[in-house]
Short mmCIF file of C-alpha atoms in Angstrom, two decimals:
data_model
loop_
_atom_site.label_atom_id
_atom_site.label_comp_id
_atom_site.label_asym_id
_atom_site.label_seq_id
_atom_site.Cartn_x
_atom_site.Cartn_y
_atom_site.Cartn_z
CA MET A 1 0.00 0.00 0.00
CA ASN A 2 1.31 3.43 -0.96
CA PHE A 3 0.65 6.65 0.93
CA ASN A 4 1.03 10.24 -0.20
CA SER A 5 2.42 11.31 3.15
CA GLU A 6 3.32 10.12 6.62
CA LYS A 7 0.18 11.81 7.91
CA GLU A 8 -1.93 9.65 5.59
CA ALA A 9 -0.08 6.52 6.72
CA LYS A 10 -0.67 7.41 10.37
CA SER A 11 -4.36 8.00 9.71
CA TYR A 12 -4.63 4.56 8.09
CA ALA A 13 -2.82 2.85 10.98
CA LEU A 14 -4.82 4.71 13.61
CA SER A 15 -8.09 3.79 11.92
CA ALA A 16 -7.09 0.12 11.92
CA THR A 17 -5.87 -0.01 15.52
CA THR A 18 -8.37 2.15 17.41
CA LYS A 19 -11.24 0.47 19.24
CA HIS A 20 -14.55 0.98 17.49
CA ALA A 21 -17.23 2.77 19.49
CA SER A 22 -20.05 0.50 20.65
CA GLU A 23 -23.68 1.56 21.02
CA SER A 24 -23.16 2.17 24.75
CA ASP A 25 -20.01 4.20 23.99
CA LEU A 26 -21.90 6.43 21.56
CA LEU A 27 -24.87 6.91 23.89
CA ARG A 28 -22.53 7.83 26.73
CA ARG A 29 -20.70 10.26 24.46
CA ILE A 30 -23.97 11.88 23.38
CA SER A 31 -25.02 12.25 27.01
CA GLU A 32 -21.66 13.86 27.86
CA CYS A 33 -21.99 16.30 24.95
CA LYS A 34 -25.41 17.41 26.17
CA ARG A 35 -24.01 17.94 29.65
CA TYR A 36 -21.11 20.00 28.31
CA GLN A 37 -23.52 22.15 26.31
CA GLU A 38 -25.33 22.99 29.54
CA LEU A 39 -22.06 23.71 31.33
CA PHE A 40 -20.94 26.05 28.54
CA SER A 41 -24.32 27.67 27.96
CA ASP A 42 -22.70 31.12 28.19
CA ASP A 43 -19.83 30.23 25.84
CA LEU A 44 -21.25 30.02 22.33
CA GLU A 45 -18.06 28.64 20.77
CA GLN A 46 -17.77 25.77 23.26
CA LYS A 47 -21.49 25.07 23.18
CA ASN A 48 -21.48 24.81 19.38
CA TYR A 49 -18.42 22.56 19.49
CA TRP A 50 -20.14 20.02 21.75
CA LEU A 51 -23.34 20.32 19.74
CA LYS A 52 -21.36 19.41 16.61
CA ILE A 53 -19.86 16.33 18.32
CA GLU A 54 -23.30 15.30 19.57
CA LYS A 55 -24.74 15.50 16.05
CA GLU A 56 -21.86 13.48 14.60
CA CYS A 57 -22.30 10.72 17.20
CA THR A 58 -26.08 10.67 16.73
CA GLU A 59 -25.79 10.52 12.95
CA TYR A 60 -23.31 7.65 13.13
CA LEU A 61 -25.43 5.78 15.70
CA ASN A 62 -28.41 5.98 13.33
CA SER A 63 -26.43 5.25 10.16
CA GLU A 64 -26.87 2.12 8.07
CA LYS A 65 -23.13 1.47 8.36
CA PHE A 66 -23.41 1.18 12.13
CA LYS A 67 -26.72 -0.72 12.16
CA LEU A 68 -25.42 -3.28 9.64
CA GLY A 69 -22.09 -3.68 11.46
CA GLN A 70 -20.03 -2.53 8.49
CA TYR A 71 -16.91 -1.85 10.53
CA HIS A 72 -13.94 -3.81 11.82
CA SER A 73 -12.70 -4.50 15.34
CA GLY A 74 -9.73 -2.35 16.31
CA ILE A 75 -6.37 -4.10 16.61
CA ASP A 76 -5.89 -2.51 20.04
CA GLU A 77 -9.10 -4.09 21.27
CA LEU A 78 -8.27 -7.51 19.82
CA LEU A 79 -4.73 -7.72 21.15
CA LEU A 80 -5.54 -6.36 24.62
CA GLU A 81 -8.42 -8.82 24.96
CA LEU A 82 -6.13 -11.69 23.99
CA ILE A 83 -3.62 -10.55 26.62
CA GLU A 84 -6.33 -10.24 29.29
CA ILE A 85 -7.52 -13.80 28.72
CA ARG A 86 -4.00 -15.19 28.55
CA ALA A 87 -2.99 -13.37 31.76
CA LEU A 88 -5.82 -15.01 33.70
CA MET A 89 -4.97 -18.43 32.32
CA TYR A 90 -1.30 -17.89 33.12
CA SER A 91 -2.12 -17.15 36.74
CA PHE A 92 -3.94 -20.47 37.17
CA GLU A 93 -1.07 -22.30 35.47
CA ASN A 94 1.41 -20.94 38.00
CA VAL A 95 -0.61 -21.01 41.23
CA GLU A 96 -1.74 -24.22 42.89
CA VAL A 97 -5.33 -24.04 44.12
CA GLN A 98 -7.11 -26.58 46.29
CA SER A 99 -10.07 -26.94 43.95
CA ASN A 100 -9.52 -25.90 40.34
CA PRO A 101 -12.78 -24.17 39.29
CA PHE A 102 -12.19 -25.04 35.62
CA GLN A 103 -12.33 -28.71 36.56
CA ALA A 104 -14.89 -28.54 39.37
CA TYR A 105 -17.60 -26.34 37.81
CA LYS A 106 -19.31 -26.55 34.43
CA LEU A 107 -19.67 -22.77 34.06
CA HIS A 108 -15.96 -22.17 34.63
CA SER A 109 -15.08 -25.07 32.33
CA GLN A 110 -17.18 -23.50 29.57
CA TRP A 111 -15.50 -20.13 30.21
CA LEU A 112 -12.09 -21.74 29.74
CA SER A 113 -13.14 -23.57 26.59
CA GLY A 114 -14.80 -20.51 25.07
CA ASN A 115 -11.91 -18.18 25.80
CA THR A 116 -9.37 -20.70 24.53
CA TYR A 117 -11.22 -20.66 21.22
CA LYS A 118 -11.34 -16.87 21.40
CA ILE A 119 -7.57 -16.58 21.79
CA PHE A 120 -6.98 -18.58 18.61
CA ALA A 121 -9.75 -16.73 16.76
CA ILE A 122 -8.17 -13.37 17.64
CA TYR A 123 -4.77 -14.74 16.65
CA GLY A 124 -6.17 -15.50 13.21
CA LYS A 125 -7.64 -12.00 12.89
CA LEU A 126 -4.34 -10.37 13.80
CA LEU A 127 -2.47 -12.35 11.16
CA ASN A 128 -4.94 -12.45 8.29
CA SER A 129 -3.26 -11.47 5.03
CA HIS A 130 -6.33 -10.72 2.87
CA LYS A 131 -5.66 -7.32 1.32
CA SER A 132 -8.89 -5.75 2.66
CA ASP A 133 -8.36 -7.03 6.20
CA LYS A 134 -7.46 -4.55 8.97
CA SER A 135 -5.04 -7.04 10.52
CA LEU A 136 -1.89 -6.34 12.49
CA LYS A 137 0.06 -8.19 9.82
CA ASN A 138 -1.22 -5.96 7.03
CA VAL A 139 -0.81 -2.72 8.97
CA TRP A 140 2.74 -3.64 9.97
CA CYS A 141 3.73 -4.47 6.39
CA ASN A 142 2.19 -1.24 5.11
CA VAL A 143 3.73 1.23 7.58
CA ASN A 144 6.93 -0.28 9.00
CA ASN A 145 9.13 1.88 6.76
CA TYR A 146 7.86 4.99 8.52
CA LEU A 147 8.89 3.58 11.91
CA GLN A 148 12.52 3.53 10.78
CA ILE A 149 12.34 7.10 9.51
CA GLU A 150 11.00 8.31 12.85
CA ASN A 151 13.74 6.46 14.76
CA PHE A 152 11.29 4.39 16.79
CA THR A 153 13.37 1.35 15.96
CA THR A 154 16.22 0.14 13.80
CA LYS A 155 16.21 -1.27 10.29
CA GLU A 156 17.48 -4.55 11.73
CA GLU A 157 14.61 -4.87 14.20
CA VAL A 158 11.99 -4.02 11.57
CA SER A 159 13.50 -6.66 9.29
CA GLN A 160 13.46 -9.28 12.06
CA ILE A 161 9.88 -8.52 13.07
CA THR A 162 8.74 -8.63 9.44
CA GLU A 163 10.49 -11.95 8.93
CA PHE A 164 8.90 -13.26 12.13
CA ILE A 165 5.36 -12.18 11.24
CA MET A 166 5.55 -13.34 7.62
CA GLY A 167 7.02 -16.64 8.79
CA LEU A 168 4.11 -17.61 11.04
CA LYS A 169 2.75 -20.56 9.08
CA ASN A 170 1.49 -24.06 9.82
CA ASN A 171 4.96 -25.58 9.55
CA THR A 172 6.66 -22.95 11.74
CA SER A 173 4.06 -22.03 14.36
CA ASN A 174 2.12 -24.52 16.48
CA VAL A 175 -0.37 -21.76 17.23
CA MET A 176 -1.04 -21.02 13.58
CA LYS A 177 -1.35 -24.73 12.81
CA TYR A 178 -3.85 -25.25 15.65
CA ARG A 179 -5.84 -22.19 14.61
CA ASN A 180 -6.06 -23.35 10.99
CA LYS A 181 -6.54 -27.08 11.57
CA ALA A 182 -8.70 -27.17 14.73
CA ILE A 183 -10.42 -23.78 15.04
CA ALA A 184 -11.02 -22.53 11.49
CA HIS A 185 -11.47 -26.11 10.20
CA ASN A 186 -12.15 -29.55 11.63
CA GLU A 187 -9.15 -31.38 10.19
CA GLN A 188 -6.80 -32.17 13.09
CA GLN A 189 -6.12 -31.51 16.77
CA PRO A 190 -2.43 -30.50 16.65
CA ASN A 191 -0.44 -30.32 19.85
CA VAL A 192 0.03 -26.76 21.10
CA GLN A 193 1.29 -25.39 24.41
CA TRP A 194 0.63 -22.03 26.05
CA SER A 195 4.36 -21.38 25.78
CA ASP A 196 3.87 -21.50 21.99
CA VAL A 197 1.20 -18.81 22.29
CA ASP A 198 3.49 -16.66 24.43
CA ARG A 199 6.34 -17.03 21.94
CA ASP A 200 4.22 -15.69 19.09
CA LEU A 201 2.56 -13.08 21.28
CA LYS A 202 5.95 -11.61 22.14
CA GLY A 203 6.63 -10.65 18.52
CA LEU A 204 3.09 -9.42 17.89
CA CYS A 205 3.22 -7.21 20.98
CA ARG A 206 6.44 -5.55 19.83
CA ALA A 207 5.06 -4.89 16.33
CA TRP A 208 1.83 -3.46 17.76
CA SER A 209 3.78 -1.42 20.30
CA LEU A 210 5.89 0.31 17.66
CA ILE A 211 2.82 1.18 15.59
CA THR A 212 0.96 2.48 18.64
CA MET A 213 3.87 4.66 19.80
CA TRP A 214 4.15 6.08 16.29
CA THR A 215 0.46 6.96 15.94
CA SER A 216 -0.57 8.05 19.45
CA ILE A 217 0.49 9.08 22.94
CA GLY A 218 -0.46 5.61 24.16
CA ILE A 219 -3.41 3.75 25.62
CA MET A 220 -4.71 4.77 29.04
CA SER A 221 -5.52 1.97 31.52
CA PRO A 222 -5.08 -0.85 28.99
CA PHE A 223 -5.69 -3.70 31.44
CA ASP A 224 -8.33 -4.46 34.04
CA ASP A 225 -7.54 -4.09 37.71
CA ASN A 226 -6.84 -7.43 39.43
CA GLN A 227 -10.00 -7.04 41.49
CA VAL A 228 -12.07 -6.79 38.32
CA ALA A 229 -10.16 -9.55 36.51
CA PHE A 230 -10.89 -12.10 39.23
CA SER A 231 -14.42 -10.96 40.07
CA GLY A 232 -16.70 -13.99 40.24
CA PHE A 233 -13.98 -16.32 41.52
CA GLU A 234 -14.37 -15.25 45.17
CA PRO A 235 -16.90 -17.99 46.09
CA VAL A 236 -14.69 -20.82 44.80
CA LEU A 237 -11.21 -19.70 45.92
CA THR A 238 -9.63 -18.80 49.25
CA LYS A 239 -8.37 -15.28 49.95
CA GLN A 240 -4.78 -16.53 49.86
CA GLU A 241 -5.32 -18.27 46.53
CA LEU A 242 -6.83 -15.11 45.05
CA ALA A 243 -3.92 -13.03 46.35
CA SER A 244 -1.40 -15.43 44.77
CA LEU A 245 -3.31 -15.49 41.49
CA LYS A 246 -3.31 -11.69 41.36
CA VAL A 247 0.47 -11.65 41.86
CA ALA A 248 0.91 -14.15 39.00
CA ARG A 249 -1.33 -12.14 36.69
CA THR A 250 0.64 -8.99 37.49
CA GLU A 251 3.86 -10.85 36.64
CA PHE A 252 2.49 -11.82 33.23
CA LEU A 253 1.35 -8.28 32.44
CA LYS A 254 4.79 -7.03 33.46
CA GLN A 255 6.27 -9.49 30.96
CA VAL A 256 3.92 -8.17 28.27
CA ARG A 257 5.08 -4.61 28.95
CA GLN A 258 8.66 -5.79 28.47
CA TRP A 259 7.77 -7.46 25.17
CA CYS A 260 6.30 -4.14 24.05
CA THR A 261 9.27 -1.96 24.99
CA TRP A 262 12.32 -4.22 24.57
CA ASN A 263 14.07 -4.54 21.23
CA PHE A 264 12.98 -7.75 19.47
CA VAL A 265 16.55 -8.44 18.31
CA THR A 266 18.76 -7.40 21.23
CA GLY A 267 16.33 -8.02 24.08
CA ASN A 268 17.31 -4.67 25.58
CA LEU A 269 15.12 -1.77 26.63
CA GLU A 270 14.99 0.41 23.53
CA SER A 271 13.68 3.61 25.12
CA GLU A 272 11.55 4.93 27.96
CA ARG A 273 8.59 5.26 25.60
CA ALA A 274 5.79 2.72 25.85
CA PRO A 275 2.43 2.10 24.14
CA PHE A 276 0.72 2.60 27.50
CA ALA A 277 0.08 6.17 28.65
CA GLU A 278 0.19 7.18 32.29
CA ILE A 279 -0.99 10.32 34.04
CA SER A 280 1.56 11.90 36.34
CA LEU A 281 0.39 14.47 38.87
CA ARG A 282 2.76 16.75 40.69
CA ILE A 283 1.45 18.95 43.46
CA LYS A 284 3.55 21.97 44.32
CA ALA A 285 3.28 23.44 47.77
#
């Protein structure tokens, strides 16, 4: 894909990565706009600005495009959801509990089965190579040259990540083989380990991270709080088990942050920049 300018390339990448607004998101935004119009009732410029945003949200909410679902899922949303699910699974892999809820209870067993399928389904979406697909693979291949120009990375790292992503095939990736043979089709049940998923996820996180840092200031609050992540498990786990599981989940998310910020080739911290934005408050006496 060719772009007329870096600005056009960024717009394309941002459109592909950003989470799409849901109906509840749009309704909340419309409500906020109405509230701001009341707050700025004496400021005509501000009032008209929020009125304009309200109209845009309302028009999109009522559009055929929105009603018919003619939009894609943002890469940010897909990848972060995959990480959330994997982080919870990782915690149960690394913490011994007296009664494993995924074995003891049907509901939890179905949750595990459903989200395992979801991980591989998302994996397939991120790596789809159809030219019209808003996949991480396509976006990376279309914009990676700009990342080198902006000094977000090196030519060597871009080359290695490209080789890695393009090389994820049935004969090189157990995850890709399982997705294609067992999830997308009913041909085989290939052996795959969660360590295989983590191996591939490492490279995908770094590619996504570089694109995100290039197009935006970063994502605020990308992951759920531990309390939210484990809500619903309280009746079937002890307080100590929950505490240990939360520590393990935090460890995995810390590893993900390293995958995002460390050079894919050298394994060293490339810079202090990250795809996750944080608010820093300083109070002066």
